[in-house]
Amino acid sequence: METHTPSGPRYSRVAMLLHWLIAISVIVNWRIAEAGEHAAKADREAIMANHFALGMIILVLTVLRVAWRLVHRPPPLAAHLKSWEVALARVTHGIFYILLISLPLMGWVAMSAYGQAIDMFGMFDWPALPIGADPDAAGAVFDIHAVLGKAMILLIGLHLLGVIKHTVFQRDGNLFRMLPFGKVKG
Ligand code: HEM
Ligand code: HEM
């Protein structure tokens, strides 16, 4: 497989587009899940249907992002980072990809164990996996999903702290690595 290495300090346009689409979708999907949690029982199903459909779209976007990343290598992390910063960034980004794949997969498996397809905003049905009905297992998978979903939100907080530390306090232009404008310091 031929791989492309970046010529500057920035991510490619496609990587940027996918990063921001995924970031916005995850934050919106978190707020939808919270709204579902706090809604009256009669409204909960309709609200959560949006969480399921957007979750599956995030899975598709993440698969595209990972495939693109395998062929178009990201720019190396800034050379001035300390070794603990490099380690923390690598671990955070790695866990992000694991959660971005496993959260919707768990949702899909659990819905399938309820014998239910996922209604994709009324456009089509995302089919259930051919597994036997097991509502108890489905409930257990959703419990784990909710815990890992909250871990994802904490990780976003950490990620944001990193961006603020670098962009606002150290002024190394870190944020602009993920944007097509602004000045990035090596
Ligand atoms: C909300 C969900 C978000 C997720 C899941 C997410 C995920 C990621 C991942 C996985 C990377 C590593 C990219 C790679 O090497 O493939 C990354 C990089 C980056 N993200 Fe996010 N991100 C999110 C939100 C944000 C937000 C809100 C900001 C800024 C305000 C941001 C700014 C950045 C920047 C600047 C980088 C490049 C870091 C570097 O290479 O130095 N991200 N993000
Ligand atoms: C990347 C995609 C997804 C993210 C980031 C995500 C995130 C979350 C979060 C943060 C919660 C917890 C809300 C709370 O308890 O305060 C949650 C709950 C839930 N999610 Fe997701 N989710 C995703 C995809 C899916 C999918 C695809 C499905 C189903 C097909 C799904 C089904 C559920 C259900 C049923 C709950 C409620 C669980 C419970 O409280 O027991 N999610 N999700």
Short mmCIF file of C-alpha atoms and ligand atoms in Angstrom, two decimals:
data_model
loop_
_atom_site.label_atom_id
_atom_site.label_comp_id
_atom_site.label_asym_id
_atom_site.label_seq_id
_atom_site.Cartn_x
_atom_site.Cartn_y
_atom_site.Cartn_z
CA MET A 1 0.00 0.00 0.00
CA GLU A 2 1.40 3.38 -0.96
CA THR A 3 1.37 5.86 1.92
CA HIS A 4 1.47 9.65 1.71
CA THR A 5 3.54 11.58 4.23
CA PRO A 6 2.54 15.18 5.03
CA SER A 7 4.66 18.00 3.61
CA GLY A 8 3.91 20.45 6.47
CA PRO A 9 2.82 20.54 10.12
CA ARG A 10 -0.90 20.35 9.29
CA TYR A 11 -3.31 17.45 8.93
CA SER A 12 -4.71 16.93 5.42
CA ARG A 13 -7.95 18.68 4.44
CA VAL A 14 -9.86 15.39 4.48
CA ALA A 15 -8.51 14.53 7.96
CA MET A 16 -9.56 18.01 9.17
CA LEU A 17 -13.05 17.68 7.69
CA LEU A 18 -13.56 14.24 9.26
CA HIS A 19 -12.12 15.38 12.63
CA TRP A 20 -14.57 18.28 12.90
CA LEU A 21 -17.57 16.32 11.58
CA ILE A 22 -16.88 13.58 14.13
CA ALA A 23 -16.20 16.06 16.97
CA ILE A 24 -19.46 17.97 16.40
CA SER A 25 -21.46 14.75 15.95
CA VAL A 26 -20.09 13.23 19.18
CA ILE A 27 -20.91 16.33 21.22
CA VAL A 28 -24.42 16.54 19.69
CA ASN A 29 -24.96 12.81 20.30
CA TRP A 30 -23.92 13.16 23.93
CA ARG A 31 -26.42 16.00 24.43
CA ILE A 32 -29.15 13.92 22.71
CA ALA A 33 -28.43 10.99 25.10
CA GLU A 34 -28.65 13.38 28.08
CA ALA A 35 -31.92 14.83 26.75
CA GLY A 36 -33.25 11.26 26.38
CA GLU A 37 -32.23 10.39 29.94
CA HIS A 38 -34.11 13.36 31.38
CA ALA A 39 -37.16 13.26 29.08
CA ALA A 40 -40.59 11.96 30.05
CA LYS A 41 -40.97 8.26 29.31
CA ALA A 42 -43.36 8.93 26.40
CA ASP A 43 -40.76 11.10 24.59
CA ARG A 44 -37.66 9.05 25.40
CA GLU A 45 -37.96 6.55 22.56
CA ALA A 46 -38.24 9.22 19.85
CA ILE A 47 -35.29 11.20 21.28
CA MET A 48 -33.05 8.13 21.63
CA ALA A 49 -33.85 7.05 18.04
CA ASN A 50 -31.83 10.13 16.98
CA HIS A 51 -28.96 9.06 19.27
CA PHE A 52 -28.90 5.58 17.64
CA ALA A 53 -28.96 6.91 14.05
CA LEU A 54 -26.32 9.61 14.63
CA GLY A 55 -24.20 7.03 16.49
CA MET A 56 -24.14 4.77 13.42
CA ILE A 57 -23.20 7.76 11.23
CA ILE A 58 -20.26 8.42 13.62
CA LEU A 59 -19.20 4.78 13.13
CA VAL A 60 -19.16 5.24 9.34
CA LEU A 61 -17.24 8.56 9.59
CA THR A 62 -14.69 6.94 11.95
CA VAL A 63 -14.11 3.97 9.64
CA LEU A 64 -13.46 6.49 6.82
CA ARG A 65 -11.15 8.50 9.12
CA VAL A 66 -9.12 5.44 10.12
CA ALA A 67 -8.87 4.22 6.50
CA TRP A 68 -7.72 7.69 5.37
CA ARG A 69 -5.20 7.80 8.24
CA LEU A 70 -3.64 4.49 7.18
CA VAL A 71 -2.88 5.86 3.72
CA HIS A 72 -2.32 9.56 4.55
CA ARG A 73 -0.04 9.59 7.58
CA PRO A 74 -0.71 12.42 10.07
CA PRO A 75 2.00 15.07 10.54
CA PRO A 76 4.45 14.18 13.33
CA LEU A 77 3.54 15.71 16.71
CA ALA A 78 5.27 19.07 17.32
CA ALA A 79 9.00 18.61 17.97
CA HIS A 80 8.97 20.82 21.11
CA LEU A 81 6.57 18.50 23.01
CA LYS A 82 7.99 16.85 26.13
CA SER A 83 8.01 13.06 26.15
CA TRP A 84 5.10 12.88 28.64
CA GLU A 85 3.07 15.16 26.34
CA VAL A 86 3.75 12.92 23.35
CA ALA A 87 2.76 9.84 25.39
CA LEU A 88 -0.43 11.50 26.70
CA ALA A 89 -1.45 12.70 23.21
CA ARG A 90 -0.84 9.23 21.70
CA VAL A 91 -2.81 7.46 24.44
CA THR A 92 -5.69 9.97 24.29
CA HIS A 93 -5.95 9.76 20.48
CA GLY A 94 -5.71 5.95 20.58
CA ILE A 95 -8.48 5.63 23.18
CA PHE A 96 -10.59 8.08 21.12
CA TYR A 97 -10.44 5.76 18.09
CA ILE A 98 -11.19 2.69 20.24
CA LEU A 99 -14.26 4.40 21.77
CA LEU A 100 -15.44 5.89 18.46
CA ILE A 101 -15.59 2.36 17.05
CA SER A 102 -16.66 0.39 20.13
CA LEU A 103 -19.45 2.71 21.43
CA PRO A 104 -21.60 2.47 18.27
CA LEU A 105 -20.67 -1.23 17.80
CA MET A 106 -21.94 -1.94 21.33
CA GLY A 107 -25.13 -0.02 20.50
CA TRP A 108 -25.58 -2.02 17.30
CA VAL A 109 -24.97 -5.36 19.03
CA ALA A 110 -27.35 -4.50 21.88
CA MET A 111 -30.10 -3.33 19.53
CA SER A 112 -29.62 -6.55 17.55
CA ALA A 113 -29.96 -8.58 20.76
CA TYR A 114 -33.33 -6.85 21.20
CA GLY A 115 -34.08 -8.00 17.61
CA GLN A 116 -34.34 -4.39 16.44
CA ALA A 117 -32.99 -2.66 13.33
CA ILE A 118 -31.90 1.01 13.65
CA ASP A 119 -34.12 3.57 11.93
CA MET A 120 -31.72 5.94 10.11
CA PHE A 121 -33.75 9.15 10.39
CA GLY A 122 -36.60 7.57 8.42
CA MET A 123 -34.38 7.09 5.33
CA PHE A 124 -33.64 3.38 5.70
CA ASP A 125 -33.19 0.70 8.33
CA TRP A 126 -29.68 -0.22 9.49
CA PRO A 127 -30.18 -4.00 9.74
CA ALA A 128 -29.85 -5.95 13.00
CA LEU A 129 -26.95 -8.41 13.22
CA PRO A 130 -28.06 -12.03 12.90
CA ILE A 131 -27.69 -12.87 16.62
CA GLY A 132 -30.25 -14.50 18.88
CA ALA A 133 -32.61 -12.40 21.01
CA ASP A 134 -31.16 -11.83 24.50
CA PRO A 135 -32.69 -8.79 26.24
CA ASP A 136 -30.66 -9.35 29.45
CA ALA A 137 -27.35 -9.29 27.58
CA ALA A 138 -28.56 -6.24 25.58
CA GLY A 139 -29.30 -4.36 28.81
CA ALA A 140 -25.86 -5.25 30.21
CA VAL A 141 -24.13 -4.05 27.03
CA PHE A 142 -26.03 -0.74 27.19
CA ASP A 143 -24.96 -0.30 30.84
CA ILE A 144 -21.31 -0.64 29.81
CA HIS A 145 -21.99 1.66 26.84
CA ALA A 146 -23.31 4.38 29.16
CA VAL A 147 -20.19 4.16 31.39
CA LEU A 148 -17.79 4.22 28.42
CA GLY A 149 -19.84 7.06 26.87
CA LYS A 150 -19.22 9.13 30.00
CA ALA A 151 -15.50 8.20 29.89
CA MET A 152 -15.48 9.56 26.33
CA ILE A 153 -16.83 12.91 27.58
CA LEU A 154 -14.06 13.08 30.22
CA LEU A 155 -11.49 12.33 27.52
CA ILE A 156 -12.88 15.16 25.37
CA GLY A 157 -12.36 17.45 28.38
CA LEU A 158 -8.72 16.33 28.64
CA HIS A 159 -8.22 16.76 24.87
CA LEU A 160 -9.66 20.29 25.10
CA LEU A 161 -7.36 21.14 28.04
CA GLY A 162 -4.40 20.07 25.90
CA VAL A 163 -5.50 22.28 23.01
CA ILE A 164 -6.07 25.25 25.37
CA LYS A 165 -2.70 24.74 27.14
CA HIS A 166 -0.85 24.76 23.84
CA THR A 167 -2.83 27.27 21.83
CA VAL A 168 -3.66 29.85 24.52
CA PHE A 169 -0.82 29.52 27.05
CA GLN A 170 2.16 28.23 25.06
CA ARG A 171 1.00 29.92 21.85
CA ASP A 172 2.45 27.18 19.65
CA GLY A 173 -0.52 27.27 17.26
CA ASN A 174 -1.48 23.66 18.04
CA LEU A 175 -5.16 24.24 17.14
CA PHE A 176 -4.19 25.34 13.62
CA ARG A 177 -2.72 21.90 12.87
CA MET A 178 -6.37 20.85 12.57
CA LEU A 179 -7.48 23.99 10.66
CA PRO A 180 -6.61 25.18 7.13
CA PHE A 181 -5.49 28.64 8.39
CA GLY A 182 -3.44 30.23 11.20
CA LYS A 183 0.23 29.95 12.15
CA VAL A 184 1.70 26.68 13.44
CA LYS A 185 5.07 26.73 15.23
CA GLY A 186 7.20 23.62 14.61
C1 HEM B 1 -15.43 16.18 20.58
C2 HEM B 1 -14.82 15.15 20.12
C3 HEM B 1 -13.41 15.10 19.59
C4 HEM B 1 -12.80 13.96 19.22
C5 HEM B 1 -13.41 12.55 19.28
C6 HEM B 1 -11.47 14.30 18.78
C7 HEM B 1 -10.53 13.37 18.33
C8 HEM B 1 -9.26 13.65 17.91
C9 HEM B 1 -8.29 12.67 17.49
C10 HEM B 1 -8.54 11.17 17.43
C11 HEM B 1 -7.15 13.34 17.15
C12 HEM B 1 -5.85 12.72 16.61
C13 HEM B 1 -5.87 12.81 15.13
C14 HEM B 1 -4.96 11.78 14.49
O1 HEM B 1 -3.75 11.81 14.71
O2 HEM B 1 -5.51 10.94 13.75
C15 HEM B 1 -7.39 14.74 17.36
C16 HEM B 1 -6.49 15.73 17.12
C17 HEM B 1 -6.73 17.07 17.35
N1 HEM B 1 -7.90 17.63 17.85
FE1 HEM B 1 -9.58 16.64 18.38
N2 HEM B 1 -11.28 15.65 18.88
C18 HEM B 1 -12.45 16.19 19.38
C19 HEM B 1 -12.68 17.53 19.64
C20 HEM B 1 -11.77 18.54 19.44
C21 HEM B 1 -11.99 19.93 19.76
C22 HEM B 1 -13.29 20.48 20.37
C23 HEM B 1 -10.85 20.60 19.43
C24 HEM B 1 -10.47 22.06 19.54
C25 HEM B 1 -11.15 22.99 20.14
C26 HEM B 1 -9.91 19.63 18.88
C27 HEM B 1 -8.65 19.93 18.40
C28 HEM B 1 -7.73 19.00 17.95
C29 HEM B 1 -6.39 19.34 17.49
C30 HEM B 1 -5.78 20.74 17.43
C31 HEM B 1 -5.76 18.14 17.12
C32 HEM B 1 -4.31 17.97 16.59
C33 HEM B 1 -3.43 17.62 17.73
C34 HEM B 1 -1.99 17.49 17.29
O3 HEM B 1 -1.70 16.67 16.41
O4 HEM B 1 -1.15 18.23 17.81
N3 HEM B 1 -10.50 18.39 18.92
N4 HEM B 1 -8.69 14.91 17.84
C1 HEM B 2 -19.96 7.21 18.84
C2 HEM B 2 -21.25 7.04 19.04
C3 HEM B 2 -21.90 7.14 20.39
C4 HEM B 2 -21.55 7.90 21.48
C5 HEM B 2 -20.38 8.87 21.63
C6 HEM B 2 -22.51 7.60 22.53
C7 HEM B 2 -22.50 8.18 23.79
C8 HEM B 2 -23.41 7.91 24.80
C9 HEM B 2 -23.39 8.50 26.11
C10 HEM B 2 -22.39 9.57 26.58
C11 HEM B 2 -24.40 7.95 26.82
C12 HEM B 2 -24.69 8.17 28.31
C13 HEM B 2 -25.71 9.19 28.61
C14 HEM B 2 -25.89 9.23 30.12
O1 HEM B 2 -26.10 8.19 30.75
O2 HEM B 2 -25.78 10.32 30.67
C15 HEM B 2 -25.08 7.02 25.95
C16 HEM B 2 -26.19 6.28 26.31
C17 HEM B 2 -26.86 5.41 25.48
N1 HEM B 2 -26.53 5.12 24.17
FE1 HEM B 2 -24.99 5.88 23.13
N2 HEM B 2 -23.41 6.67 22.06
C18 HEM B 2 -23.07 6.36 20.76
C19 HEM B 2 -23.72 5.48 19.91
C20 HEM B 2 -24.85 4.74 20.25
C21 HEM B 2 -25.54 3.81 19.38
C22 HEM B 2 -25.15 3.53 17.93
C23 HEM B 2 -26.58 3.29 20.10
C24 HEM B 2 -27.63 2.28 19.69
C25 HEM B 2 -27.78 1.80 18.50
C26 HEM B 2 -26.55 3.88 21.43
C27 HEM B 2 -27.44 3.61 22.45
C28 HEM B 2 -27.43 4.18 23.71
C29 HEM B 2 -28.40 3.87 24.77
C30 HEM B 2 -29.59 2.90 24.69
C31 HEM B 2 -28.03 4.64 25.88
C32 HEM B 2 -28.69 4.67 27.26
C33 HEM B 2 -27.98 3.63 28.08
C34 HEM B 2 -28.39 3.59 29.52
O3 HEM B 2 -28.57 4.66 30.12
O4 HEM B 2 -28.48 2.48 30.04
N3 HEM B 2 -25.48 4.75 21.49
N4 HEM B 2 -24.45 7.00 24.73
#
